[in-house]
Tab-separated table of C-alpha atoms in Angstrom:
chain	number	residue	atom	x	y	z
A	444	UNK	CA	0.000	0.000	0.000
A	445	UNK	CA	1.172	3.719	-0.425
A	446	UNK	CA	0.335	6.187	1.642
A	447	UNK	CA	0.578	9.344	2.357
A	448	UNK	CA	1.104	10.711	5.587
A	449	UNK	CA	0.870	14.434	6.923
A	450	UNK	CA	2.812	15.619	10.208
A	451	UNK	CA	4.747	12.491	9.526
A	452	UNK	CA	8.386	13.658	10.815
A	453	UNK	CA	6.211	14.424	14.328
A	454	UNK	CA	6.158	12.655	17.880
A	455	UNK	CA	3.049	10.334	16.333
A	456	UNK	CA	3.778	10.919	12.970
A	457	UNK	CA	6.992	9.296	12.304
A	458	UNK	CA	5.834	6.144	14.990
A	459	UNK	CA	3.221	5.792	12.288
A	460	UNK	CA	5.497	5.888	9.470
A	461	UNK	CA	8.168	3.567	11.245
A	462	UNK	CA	5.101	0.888	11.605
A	463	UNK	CA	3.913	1.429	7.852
A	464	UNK	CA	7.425	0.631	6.627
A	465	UNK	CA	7.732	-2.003	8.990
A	466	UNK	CA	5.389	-3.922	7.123
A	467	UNK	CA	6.302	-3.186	3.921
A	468	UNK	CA	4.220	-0.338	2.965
A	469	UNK	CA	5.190	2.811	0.896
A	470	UNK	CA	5.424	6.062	2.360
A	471	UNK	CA	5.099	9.695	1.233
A	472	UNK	CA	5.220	12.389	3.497
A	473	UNK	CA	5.070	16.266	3.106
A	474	UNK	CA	7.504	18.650	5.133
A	475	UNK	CA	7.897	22.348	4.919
A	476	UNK	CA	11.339	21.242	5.169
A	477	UNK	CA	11.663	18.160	3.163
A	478	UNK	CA	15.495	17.959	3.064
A	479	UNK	CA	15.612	18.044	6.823
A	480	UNK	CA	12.834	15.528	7.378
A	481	UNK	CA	15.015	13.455	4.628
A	482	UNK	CA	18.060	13.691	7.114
A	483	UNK	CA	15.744	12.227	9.884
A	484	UNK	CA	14.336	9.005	7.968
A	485	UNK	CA	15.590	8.497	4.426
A	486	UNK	CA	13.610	5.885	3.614
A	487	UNK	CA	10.445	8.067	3.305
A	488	UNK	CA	9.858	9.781	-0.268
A	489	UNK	CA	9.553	13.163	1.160
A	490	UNK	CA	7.666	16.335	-0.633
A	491	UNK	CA	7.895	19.924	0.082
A	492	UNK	CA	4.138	21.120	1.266
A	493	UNK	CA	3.502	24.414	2.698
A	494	UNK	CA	-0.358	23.133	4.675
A	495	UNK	CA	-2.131	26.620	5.666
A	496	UNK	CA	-0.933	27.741	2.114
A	497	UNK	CA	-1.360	25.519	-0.225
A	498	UNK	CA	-2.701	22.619	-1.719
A	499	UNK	CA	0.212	19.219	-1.505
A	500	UNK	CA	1.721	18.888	-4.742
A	501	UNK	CA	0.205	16.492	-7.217
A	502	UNK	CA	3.446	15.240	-7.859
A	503	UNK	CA	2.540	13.542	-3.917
A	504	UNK	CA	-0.312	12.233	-4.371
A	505	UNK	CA	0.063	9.559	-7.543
A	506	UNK	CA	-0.830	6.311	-6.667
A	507	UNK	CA	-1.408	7.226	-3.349
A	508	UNK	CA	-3.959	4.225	-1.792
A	509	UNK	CA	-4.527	6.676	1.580
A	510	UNK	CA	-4.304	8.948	3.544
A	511	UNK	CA	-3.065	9.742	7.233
A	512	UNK	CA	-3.647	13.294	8.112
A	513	UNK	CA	-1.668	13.776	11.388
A	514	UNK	CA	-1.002	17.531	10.809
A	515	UNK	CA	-1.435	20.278	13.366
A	516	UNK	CA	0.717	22.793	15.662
A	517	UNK	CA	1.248	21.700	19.251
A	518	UNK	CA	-1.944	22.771	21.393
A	519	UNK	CA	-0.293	22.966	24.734
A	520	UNK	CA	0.970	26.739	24.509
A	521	UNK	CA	-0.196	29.843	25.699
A	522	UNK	CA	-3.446	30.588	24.205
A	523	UNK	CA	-2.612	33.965	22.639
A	524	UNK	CA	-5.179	35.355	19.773
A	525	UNK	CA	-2.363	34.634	17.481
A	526	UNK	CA	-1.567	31.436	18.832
A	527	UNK	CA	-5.102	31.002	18.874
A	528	UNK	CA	-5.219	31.404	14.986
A	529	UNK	CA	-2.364	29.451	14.173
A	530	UNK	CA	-3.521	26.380	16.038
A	531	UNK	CA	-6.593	26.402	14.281
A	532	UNK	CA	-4.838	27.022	10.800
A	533	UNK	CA	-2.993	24.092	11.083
A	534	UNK	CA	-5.903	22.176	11.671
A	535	UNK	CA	-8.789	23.216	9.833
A	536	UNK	CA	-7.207	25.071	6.520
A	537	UNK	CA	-4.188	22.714	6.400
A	538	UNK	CA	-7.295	20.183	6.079
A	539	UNK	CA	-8.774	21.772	3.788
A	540	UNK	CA	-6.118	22.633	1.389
A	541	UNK	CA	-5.650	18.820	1.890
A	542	UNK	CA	-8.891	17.822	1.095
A	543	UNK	CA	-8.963	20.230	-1.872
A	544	UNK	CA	-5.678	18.476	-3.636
A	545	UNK	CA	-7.279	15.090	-3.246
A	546	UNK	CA	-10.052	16.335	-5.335
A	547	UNK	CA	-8.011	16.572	-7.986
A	548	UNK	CA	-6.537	13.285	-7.850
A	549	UNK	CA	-7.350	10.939	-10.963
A	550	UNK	CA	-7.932	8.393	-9.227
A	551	UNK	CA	-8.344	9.599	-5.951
A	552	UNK	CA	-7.457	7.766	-2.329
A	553	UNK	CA	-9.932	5.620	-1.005
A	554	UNK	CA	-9.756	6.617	2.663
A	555	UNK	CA	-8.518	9.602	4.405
A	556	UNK	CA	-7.882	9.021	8.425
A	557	UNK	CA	-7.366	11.984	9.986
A	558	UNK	CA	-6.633	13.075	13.587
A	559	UNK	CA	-8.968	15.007	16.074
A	560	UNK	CA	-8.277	14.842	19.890
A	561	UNK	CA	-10.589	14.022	23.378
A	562	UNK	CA	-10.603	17.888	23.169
A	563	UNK	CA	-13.721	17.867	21.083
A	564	UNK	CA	-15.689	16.655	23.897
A	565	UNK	CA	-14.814	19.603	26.732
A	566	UNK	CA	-14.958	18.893	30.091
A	567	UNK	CA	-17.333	16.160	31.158
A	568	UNK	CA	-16.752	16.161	34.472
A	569	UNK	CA	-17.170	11.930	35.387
A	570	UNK	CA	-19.684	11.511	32.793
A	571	UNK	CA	-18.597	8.665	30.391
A	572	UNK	CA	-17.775	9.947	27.266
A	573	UNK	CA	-18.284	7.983	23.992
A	574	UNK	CA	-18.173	8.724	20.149
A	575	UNK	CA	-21.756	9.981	20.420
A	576	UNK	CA	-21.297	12.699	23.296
A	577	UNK	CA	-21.668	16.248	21.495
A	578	UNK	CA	-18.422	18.739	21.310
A	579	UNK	CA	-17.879	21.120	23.901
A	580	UNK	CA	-17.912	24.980	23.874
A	581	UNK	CA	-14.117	25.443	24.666
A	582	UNK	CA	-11.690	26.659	21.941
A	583	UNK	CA	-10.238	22.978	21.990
A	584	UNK	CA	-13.872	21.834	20.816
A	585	UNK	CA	-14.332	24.335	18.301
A	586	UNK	CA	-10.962	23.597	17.136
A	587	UNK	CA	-11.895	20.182	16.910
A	588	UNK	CA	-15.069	20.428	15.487
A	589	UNK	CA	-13.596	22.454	12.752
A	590	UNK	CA	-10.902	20.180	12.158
A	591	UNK	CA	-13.153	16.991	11.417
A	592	UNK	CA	-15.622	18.899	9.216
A	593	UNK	CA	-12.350	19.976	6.987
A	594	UNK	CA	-11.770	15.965	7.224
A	595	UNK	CA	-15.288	15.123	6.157
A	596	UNK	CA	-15.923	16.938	3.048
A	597	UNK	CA	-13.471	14.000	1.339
A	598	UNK	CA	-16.791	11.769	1.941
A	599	UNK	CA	-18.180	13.935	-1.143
A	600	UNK	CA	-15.663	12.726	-2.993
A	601	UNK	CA	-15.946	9.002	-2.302
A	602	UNK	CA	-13.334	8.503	-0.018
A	603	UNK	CA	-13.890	6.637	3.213
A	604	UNK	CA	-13.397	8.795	6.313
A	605	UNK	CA	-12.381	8.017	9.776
A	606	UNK	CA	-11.617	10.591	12.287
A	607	UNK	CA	-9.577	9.114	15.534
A	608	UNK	CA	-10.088	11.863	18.612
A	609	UNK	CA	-7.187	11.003	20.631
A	610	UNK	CA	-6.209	11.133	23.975
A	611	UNK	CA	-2.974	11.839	25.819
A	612	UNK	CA	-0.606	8.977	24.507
A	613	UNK	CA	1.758	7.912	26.998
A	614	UNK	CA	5.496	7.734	25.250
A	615	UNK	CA	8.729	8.234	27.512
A	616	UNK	CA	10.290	10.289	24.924
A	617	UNK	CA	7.400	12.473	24.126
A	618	UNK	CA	4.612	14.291	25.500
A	619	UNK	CA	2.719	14.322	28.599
A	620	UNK	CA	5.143	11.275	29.749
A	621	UNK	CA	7.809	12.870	28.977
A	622	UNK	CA	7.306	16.229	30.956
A	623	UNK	CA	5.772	14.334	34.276
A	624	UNK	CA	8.729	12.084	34.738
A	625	UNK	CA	11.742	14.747	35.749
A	626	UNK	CA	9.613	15.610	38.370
A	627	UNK	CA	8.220	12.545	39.459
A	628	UNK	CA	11.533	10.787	39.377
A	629	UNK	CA	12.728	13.598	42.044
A	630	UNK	CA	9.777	12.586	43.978
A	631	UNK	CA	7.928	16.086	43.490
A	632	UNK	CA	5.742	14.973	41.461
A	633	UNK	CA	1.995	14.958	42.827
A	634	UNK	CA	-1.816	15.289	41.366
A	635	UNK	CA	-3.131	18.817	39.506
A	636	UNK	CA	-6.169	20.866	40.661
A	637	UNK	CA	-6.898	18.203	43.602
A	638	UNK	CA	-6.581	14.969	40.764
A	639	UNK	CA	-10.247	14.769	40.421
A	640	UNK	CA	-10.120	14.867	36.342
A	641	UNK	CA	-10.259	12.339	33.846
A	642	UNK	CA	-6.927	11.457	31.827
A	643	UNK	CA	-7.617	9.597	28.818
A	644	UNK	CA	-4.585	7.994	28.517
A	645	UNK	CA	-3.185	5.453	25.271
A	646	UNK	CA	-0.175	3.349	25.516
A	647	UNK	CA	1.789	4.760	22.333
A	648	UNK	CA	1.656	1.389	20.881
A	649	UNK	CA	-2.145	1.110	20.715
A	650	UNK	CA	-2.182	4.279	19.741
A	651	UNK	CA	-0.345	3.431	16.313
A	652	UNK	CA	-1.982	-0.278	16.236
A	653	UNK	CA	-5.545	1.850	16.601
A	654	UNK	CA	-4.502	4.066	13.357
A	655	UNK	CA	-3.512	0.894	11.090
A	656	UNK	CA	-6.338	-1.137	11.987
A	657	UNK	CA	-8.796	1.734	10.900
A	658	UNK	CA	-6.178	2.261	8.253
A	659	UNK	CA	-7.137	-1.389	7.493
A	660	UNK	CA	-10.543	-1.888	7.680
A	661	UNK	CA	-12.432	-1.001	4.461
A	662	UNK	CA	-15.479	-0.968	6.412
A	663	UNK	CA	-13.902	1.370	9.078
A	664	UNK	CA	-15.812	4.654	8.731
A	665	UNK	CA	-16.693	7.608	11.123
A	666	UNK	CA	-15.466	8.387	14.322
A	667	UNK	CA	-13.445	6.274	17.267
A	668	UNK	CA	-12.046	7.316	20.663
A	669	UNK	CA	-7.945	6.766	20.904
A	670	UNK	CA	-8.319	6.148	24.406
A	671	UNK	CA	-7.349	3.131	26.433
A	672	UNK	CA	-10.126	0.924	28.187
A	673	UNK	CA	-9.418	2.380	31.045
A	674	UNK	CA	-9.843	5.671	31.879
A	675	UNK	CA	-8.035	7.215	35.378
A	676	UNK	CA	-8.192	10.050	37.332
A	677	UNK	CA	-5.578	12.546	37.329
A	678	UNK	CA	-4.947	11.363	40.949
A	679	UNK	CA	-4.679	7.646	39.922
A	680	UNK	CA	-2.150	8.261	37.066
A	681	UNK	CA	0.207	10.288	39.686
A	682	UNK	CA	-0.002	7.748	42.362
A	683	UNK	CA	0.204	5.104	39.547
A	684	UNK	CA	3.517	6.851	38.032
A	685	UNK	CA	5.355	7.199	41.644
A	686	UNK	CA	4.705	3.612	42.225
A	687	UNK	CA	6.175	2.144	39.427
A	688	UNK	CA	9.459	4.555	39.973
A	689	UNK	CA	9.293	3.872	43.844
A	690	UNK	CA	8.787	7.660	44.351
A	691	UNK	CA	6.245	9.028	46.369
A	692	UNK	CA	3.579	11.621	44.494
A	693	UNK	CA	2.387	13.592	47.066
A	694	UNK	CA	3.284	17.270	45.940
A	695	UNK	CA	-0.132	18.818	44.885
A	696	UNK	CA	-0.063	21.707	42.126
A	697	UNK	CA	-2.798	24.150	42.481
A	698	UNK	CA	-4.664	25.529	39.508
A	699	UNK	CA	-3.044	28.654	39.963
A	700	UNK	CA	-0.026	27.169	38.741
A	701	UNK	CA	-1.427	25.745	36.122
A	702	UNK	CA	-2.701	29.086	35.196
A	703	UNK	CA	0.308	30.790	35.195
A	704	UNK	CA	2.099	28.473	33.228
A	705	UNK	CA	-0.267	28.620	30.724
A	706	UNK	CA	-2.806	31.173	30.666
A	707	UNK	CA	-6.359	31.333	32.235
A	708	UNK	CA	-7.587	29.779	29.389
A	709	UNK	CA	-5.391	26.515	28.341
A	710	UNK	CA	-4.507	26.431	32.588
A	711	UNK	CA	-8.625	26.074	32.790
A	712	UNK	CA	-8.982	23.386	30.267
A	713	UNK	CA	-5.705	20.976	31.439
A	714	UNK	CA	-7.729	21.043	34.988
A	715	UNK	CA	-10.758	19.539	33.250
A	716	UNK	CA	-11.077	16.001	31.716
A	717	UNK	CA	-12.867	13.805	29.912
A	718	UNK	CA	-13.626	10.108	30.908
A	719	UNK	CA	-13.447	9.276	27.405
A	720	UNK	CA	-13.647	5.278	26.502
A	721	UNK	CA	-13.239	3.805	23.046
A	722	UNK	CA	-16.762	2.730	22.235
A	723	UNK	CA	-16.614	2.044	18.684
A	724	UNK	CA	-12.980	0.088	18.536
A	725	UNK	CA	-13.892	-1.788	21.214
A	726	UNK	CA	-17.714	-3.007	19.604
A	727	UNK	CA	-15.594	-3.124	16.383
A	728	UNK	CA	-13.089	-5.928	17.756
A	729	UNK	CA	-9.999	-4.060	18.594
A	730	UNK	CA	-7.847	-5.383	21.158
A	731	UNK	CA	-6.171	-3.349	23.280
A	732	UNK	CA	-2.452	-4.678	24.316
A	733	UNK	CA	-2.357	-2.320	26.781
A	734	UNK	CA	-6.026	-1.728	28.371
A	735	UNK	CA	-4.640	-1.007	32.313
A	736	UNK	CA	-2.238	2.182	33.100
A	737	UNK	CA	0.170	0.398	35.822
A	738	UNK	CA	0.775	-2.541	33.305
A	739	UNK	CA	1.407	-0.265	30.418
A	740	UNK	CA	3.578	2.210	32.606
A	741	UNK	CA	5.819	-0.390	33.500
A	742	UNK	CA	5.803	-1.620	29.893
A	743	UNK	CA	6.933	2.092	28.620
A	744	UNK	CA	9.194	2.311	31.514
A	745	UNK	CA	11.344	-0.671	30.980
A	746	UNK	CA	12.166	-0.075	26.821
């Protein structure tokens, strides 16, 4: 199979091109900076693409069997109007302008799977949270929203669609992982805003086996939760995290902090949650490898 895959020299980007390849598949992948993405993973046939801009090259998409749309700038930053505009750019019009070049594909992909994020639910407070639970009102949500309708308009060109709202996937070098275990590991580390919010966690792994399998599955349409079984508190996945590293996890951080560090804005919506489980995967017949966060900690841990 070829396919093309935006964002693909990112933190889930290039995990998803590394498994394509692994099995054999073809990859293309657009870069603003193609020779430096080239540097990175050689094996990828790499095309210059400027997303909020432009349409991809044609030149990209020939025989291309699908699509992977991973693009988008990093959400976790202060919330700025500017910010604000370039976060959604990179969503919705990068989508867009993607959507736009497949039109004028002869022939065209037959499925486009494109990322969306928990995010597009709000805060739920404890409520369980499936594909069918309506988007929120936060500029996460809207984001979202936007994002998927850019996604969808490939339906009126025949292709299947599948939109994958992820969660926060759990990768030692990358991520939410990444930035909790400094602290943890000097025993500092403790529960945000009192710990009461939902985490919707993936193991990294599922994570990229969820994208394939949809990837896969001709019959694969619509929308799926890239969330783990297993939802936890933000309490349970600090006291989770110091026991597997024998530290303790103790040291609360108030939502002031968070709100400094961030904004008002972004510091209110990383104190919310969603208990987000993956409905449709799950009555689909995925199998999660990693459905429990302790086992899959330890898992990540020990690589």
């Amino acid at each position: 199979m070829r396919v093309l895959v935006t964002g693909a020299s990112g933190f889930l980007g290039s995990r998803v091109t590394d498994a394509l390849l692994a099995r054999g598949d073809e990859v293309i992948g657009l870069s603003r900076d193609p020779e430096r993405a080239r540097g990175a993973n050689p094996t990828v046939r790499w095309h210059a693409w400027n997303a909020t801009a432009e349409r991809p090259p044609a030149s990209a998409l020939e025989g291309v069997d699908a699509v992977v749309n991973l693009i988008g700038e990093p959400i976790d930053q202060r919330w700025t109007e500017e910010a604000k505009q370039r976060i959604r750019a990179s969503r919705e019009r990068a989508t867009k302008n993607l959507v736009d070049g497949l039109s004028a594909g002869d022939p065209r992909p037959r499925a486009l799977i494109s990322q969306s994020a928990v995010g597009y639910y709000g805060d739920c407070g404890d409520a369980i949270v499936d594909e069918s639970t309506p988007a929120g009102t936060t500029f996460d949500a809207g984001v979202c929203a936007a994002w998927e309708a850019s996604a969808r308009a490939a339906e009126e060109l025949g292709l299947r669609v599948a939109v994958i709202r992820t969660g926060l996937v759990l990768d030692p070098s990358a991520g939410l992982l990444k930035q909790l275990l400094p602290p943890f590991r000097l025993g500092v580390g403790g529960p945000i805003a009192g710990g009461r919010q939902y985490m919707p966690w993936i193991h990294v792994d599922d994570w990229v086996r969820l994208v394939l399998w949809v990837l896969d599955g001709e019959d694969r349409a619509g929308t799926y939760n890239g969330t783990a079984t297993h939802p936890v508190t933000n309490a349970e996945l600090s006291k989770t995290l110091g026991h597997v590293l024998g530290r303790p996890a103790v040291m609360p951080v108030p939502k002031l902090a968070m709100k400094l560090r961030f904004g008002s804005e972004l510091g209110e919506v990383v104190t919310g949650g969603q208990r987000a489980v993956p409905r449709r995967a799950l009555d689909a017949g995925f199998e999660f490898a990693h459905p429990e966060l302790e086992p899959a900690l330890r898992n990540l841990l020990d690589r």
